mmCIF file of C-alpha atoms in Angstrom:
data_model
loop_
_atom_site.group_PDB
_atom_site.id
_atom_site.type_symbol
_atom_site.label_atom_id
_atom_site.label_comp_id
_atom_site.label_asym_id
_atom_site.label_seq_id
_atom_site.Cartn_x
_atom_site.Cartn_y
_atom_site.Cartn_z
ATOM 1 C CA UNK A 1 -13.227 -25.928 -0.495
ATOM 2 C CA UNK A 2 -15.521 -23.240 1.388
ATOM 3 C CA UNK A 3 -14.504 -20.715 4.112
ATOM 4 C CA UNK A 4 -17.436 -19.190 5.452
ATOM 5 C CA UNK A 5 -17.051 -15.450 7.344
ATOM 6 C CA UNK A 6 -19.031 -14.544 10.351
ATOM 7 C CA UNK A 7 -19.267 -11.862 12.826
ATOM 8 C CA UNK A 8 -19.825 -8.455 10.452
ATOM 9 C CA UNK A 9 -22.190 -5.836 11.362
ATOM 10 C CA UNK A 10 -22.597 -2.283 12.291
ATOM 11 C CA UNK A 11 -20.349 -0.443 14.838
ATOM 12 C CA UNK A 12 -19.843 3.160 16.191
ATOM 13 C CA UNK A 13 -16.052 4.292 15.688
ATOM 14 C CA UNK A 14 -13.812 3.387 18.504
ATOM 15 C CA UNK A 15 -15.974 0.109 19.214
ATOM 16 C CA UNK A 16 -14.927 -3.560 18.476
ATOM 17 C CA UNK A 17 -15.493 -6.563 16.289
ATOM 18 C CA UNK A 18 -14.297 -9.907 16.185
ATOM 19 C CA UNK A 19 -15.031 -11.622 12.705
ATOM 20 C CA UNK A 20 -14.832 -15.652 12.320
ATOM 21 C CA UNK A 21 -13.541 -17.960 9.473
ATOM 22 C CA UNK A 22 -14.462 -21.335 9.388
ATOM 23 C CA UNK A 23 -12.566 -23.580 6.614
ATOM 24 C CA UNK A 24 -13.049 -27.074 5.331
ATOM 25 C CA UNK A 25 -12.144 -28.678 2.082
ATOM 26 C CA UNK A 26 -8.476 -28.825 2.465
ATOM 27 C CA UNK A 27 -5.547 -29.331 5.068
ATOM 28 C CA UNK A 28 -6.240 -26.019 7.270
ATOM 29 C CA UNK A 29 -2.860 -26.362 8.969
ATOM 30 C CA UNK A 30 -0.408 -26.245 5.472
ATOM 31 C CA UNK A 31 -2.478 -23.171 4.457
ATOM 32 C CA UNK A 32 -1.711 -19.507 5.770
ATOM 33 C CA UNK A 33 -4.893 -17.944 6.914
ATOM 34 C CA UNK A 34 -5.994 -14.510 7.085
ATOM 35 C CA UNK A 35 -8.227 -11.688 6.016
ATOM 36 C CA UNK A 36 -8.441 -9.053 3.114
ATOM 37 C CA UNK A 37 -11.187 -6.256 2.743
ATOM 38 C CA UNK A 38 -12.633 -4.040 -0.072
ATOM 39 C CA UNK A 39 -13.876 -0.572 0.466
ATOM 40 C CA UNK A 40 -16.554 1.061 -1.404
ATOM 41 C CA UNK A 41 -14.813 2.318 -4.656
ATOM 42 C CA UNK A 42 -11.704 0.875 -3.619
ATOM 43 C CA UNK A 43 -9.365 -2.114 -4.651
ATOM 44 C CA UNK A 44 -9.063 -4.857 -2.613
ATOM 45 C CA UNK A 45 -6.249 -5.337 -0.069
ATOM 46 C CA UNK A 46 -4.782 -7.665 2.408
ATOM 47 C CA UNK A 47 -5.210 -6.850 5.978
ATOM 48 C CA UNK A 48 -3.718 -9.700 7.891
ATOM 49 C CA UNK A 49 -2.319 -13.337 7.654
ATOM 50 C CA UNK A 50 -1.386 -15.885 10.292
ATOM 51 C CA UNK A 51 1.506 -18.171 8.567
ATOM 52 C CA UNK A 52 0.889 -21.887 8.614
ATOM 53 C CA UNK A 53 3.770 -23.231 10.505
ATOM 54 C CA UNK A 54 5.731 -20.958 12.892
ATOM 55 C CA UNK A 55 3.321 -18.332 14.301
ATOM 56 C CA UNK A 56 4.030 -15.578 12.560
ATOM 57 C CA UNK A 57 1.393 -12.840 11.852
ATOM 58 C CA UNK A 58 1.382 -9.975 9.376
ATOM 59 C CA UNK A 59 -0.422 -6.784 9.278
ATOM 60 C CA UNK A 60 -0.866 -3.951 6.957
ATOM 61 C CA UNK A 61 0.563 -0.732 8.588
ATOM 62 C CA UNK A 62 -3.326 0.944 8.463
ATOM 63 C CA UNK A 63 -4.410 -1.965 11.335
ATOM 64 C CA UNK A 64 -1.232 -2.914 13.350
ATOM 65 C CA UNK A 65 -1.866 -2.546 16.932
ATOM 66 C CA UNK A 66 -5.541 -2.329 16.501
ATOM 67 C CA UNK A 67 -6.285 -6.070 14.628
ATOM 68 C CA UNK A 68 -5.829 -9.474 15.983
ATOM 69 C CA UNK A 69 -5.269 -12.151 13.985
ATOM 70 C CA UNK A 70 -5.387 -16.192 15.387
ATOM 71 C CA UNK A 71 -6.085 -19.418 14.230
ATOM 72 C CA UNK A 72 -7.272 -23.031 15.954
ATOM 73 C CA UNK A 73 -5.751 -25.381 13.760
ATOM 74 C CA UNK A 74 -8.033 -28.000 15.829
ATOM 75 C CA UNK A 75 -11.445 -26.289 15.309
ATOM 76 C CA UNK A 76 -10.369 -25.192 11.269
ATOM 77 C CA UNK A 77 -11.193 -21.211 12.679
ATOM 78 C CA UNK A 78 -9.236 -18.548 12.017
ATOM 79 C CA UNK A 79 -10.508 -15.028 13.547
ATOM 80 C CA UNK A 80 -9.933 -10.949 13.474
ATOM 81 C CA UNK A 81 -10.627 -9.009 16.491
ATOM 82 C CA UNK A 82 -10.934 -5.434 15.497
ATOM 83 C CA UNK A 83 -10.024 -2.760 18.035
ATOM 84 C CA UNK A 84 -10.535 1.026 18.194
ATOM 85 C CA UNK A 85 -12.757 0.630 14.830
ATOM 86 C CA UNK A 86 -12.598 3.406 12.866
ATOM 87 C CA UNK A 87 -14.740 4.922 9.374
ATOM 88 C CA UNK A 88 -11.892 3.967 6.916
ATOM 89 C CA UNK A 89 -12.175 0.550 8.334
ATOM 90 C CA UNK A 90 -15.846 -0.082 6.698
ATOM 91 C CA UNK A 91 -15.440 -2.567 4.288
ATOM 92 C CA UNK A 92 -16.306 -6.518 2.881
ATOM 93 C CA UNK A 93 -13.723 -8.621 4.637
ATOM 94 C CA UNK A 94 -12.616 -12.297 2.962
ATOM 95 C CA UNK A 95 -11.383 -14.880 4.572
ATOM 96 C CA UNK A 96 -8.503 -16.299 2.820
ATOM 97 C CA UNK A 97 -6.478 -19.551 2.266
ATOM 98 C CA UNK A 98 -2.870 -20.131 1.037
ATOM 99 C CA UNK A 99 -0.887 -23.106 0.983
ATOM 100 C CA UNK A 100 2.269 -22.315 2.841
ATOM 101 C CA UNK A 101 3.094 -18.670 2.762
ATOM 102 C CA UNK A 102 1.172 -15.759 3.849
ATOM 103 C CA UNK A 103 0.653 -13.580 0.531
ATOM 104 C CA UNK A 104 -0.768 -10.182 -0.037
ATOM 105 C CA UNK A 105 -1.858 -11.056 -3.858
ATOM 106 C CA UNK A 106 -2.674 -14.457 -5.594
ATOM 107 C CA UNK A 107 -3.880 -16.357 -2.980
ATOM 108 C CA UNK A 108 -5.584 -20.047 -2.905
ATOM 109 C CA UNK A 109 -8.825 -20.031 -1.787
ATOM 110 C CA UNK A 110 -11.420 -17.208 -0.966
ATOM 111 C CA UNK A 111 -14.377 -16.870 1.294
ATOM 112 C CA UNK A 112 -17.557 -14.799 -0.060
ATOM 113 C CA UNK A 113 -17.490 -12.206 2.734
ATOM 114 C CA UNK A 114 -18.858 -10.028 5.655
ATOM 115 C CA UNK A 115 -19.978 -6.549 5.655
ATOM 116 C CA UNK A 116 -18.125 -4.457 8.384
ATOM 117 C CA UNK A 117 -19.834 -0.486 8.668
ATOM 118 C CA UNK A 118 -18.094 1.371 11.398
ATOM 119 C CA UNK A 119 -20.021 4.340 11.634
ATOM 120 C CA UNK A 120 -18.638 7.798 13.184
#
């Protein structure tokens, strides 16, 4: 199983980023697919999840309305675009893998991560 992240980098607050996830090693369209980050000094947390059957996206309250999560279930990709980028958004984002359900702890598989500095 991999998932490979792409797409991090350095941006000034307000600006935009779209990070890129691409999966192989097991049946990409039974898994939910989505994202979690880790701040400097901070625990890790789930940001967003695209379920793996009915369209259904989640979001943690601190990016709703300003992250995009999608998949193509043909091209094994799932993506973030990051709007209005802001300090408290800097952070290593994971791609992540779950058969089934989107979940917010204990998930399947794990990519190794992009660096994301939005500066102010």
């Amino acid at each position: 199983v991999q998932l490979v992240e792409s797409g991090g980098g350095l941006v000034q607050a307000g600006g935009s980023l779209r990070l890129s996830c691409v999966a192989s090693g097991f049946p990409f369209d039974e898994y939910a697919v989505g994202w979690f980050r880790q701040a400097p000094g901070k625990e890790r947390e789930g940001v967003s999840c695209a379920s793996s059957n009915d369209g259904s996206t989640y979001y943690t309250d601190s990016v709703r309305g300003r992250f995009t999560v999608s998949r193509d279930n043909a091209k094994n990709m799932v993506y973030l675009q990051m709007n209005n980028l802001k300090p408290e958004d800097t952070a290593v984002y994971y791609c992540t893998a779950n058969e089934r359900l989107c979940k917010w702890a204990g998930v399947d598989y794990w990519g190794k991560g992009t660096l994301v500095t939005v500066s102010s």
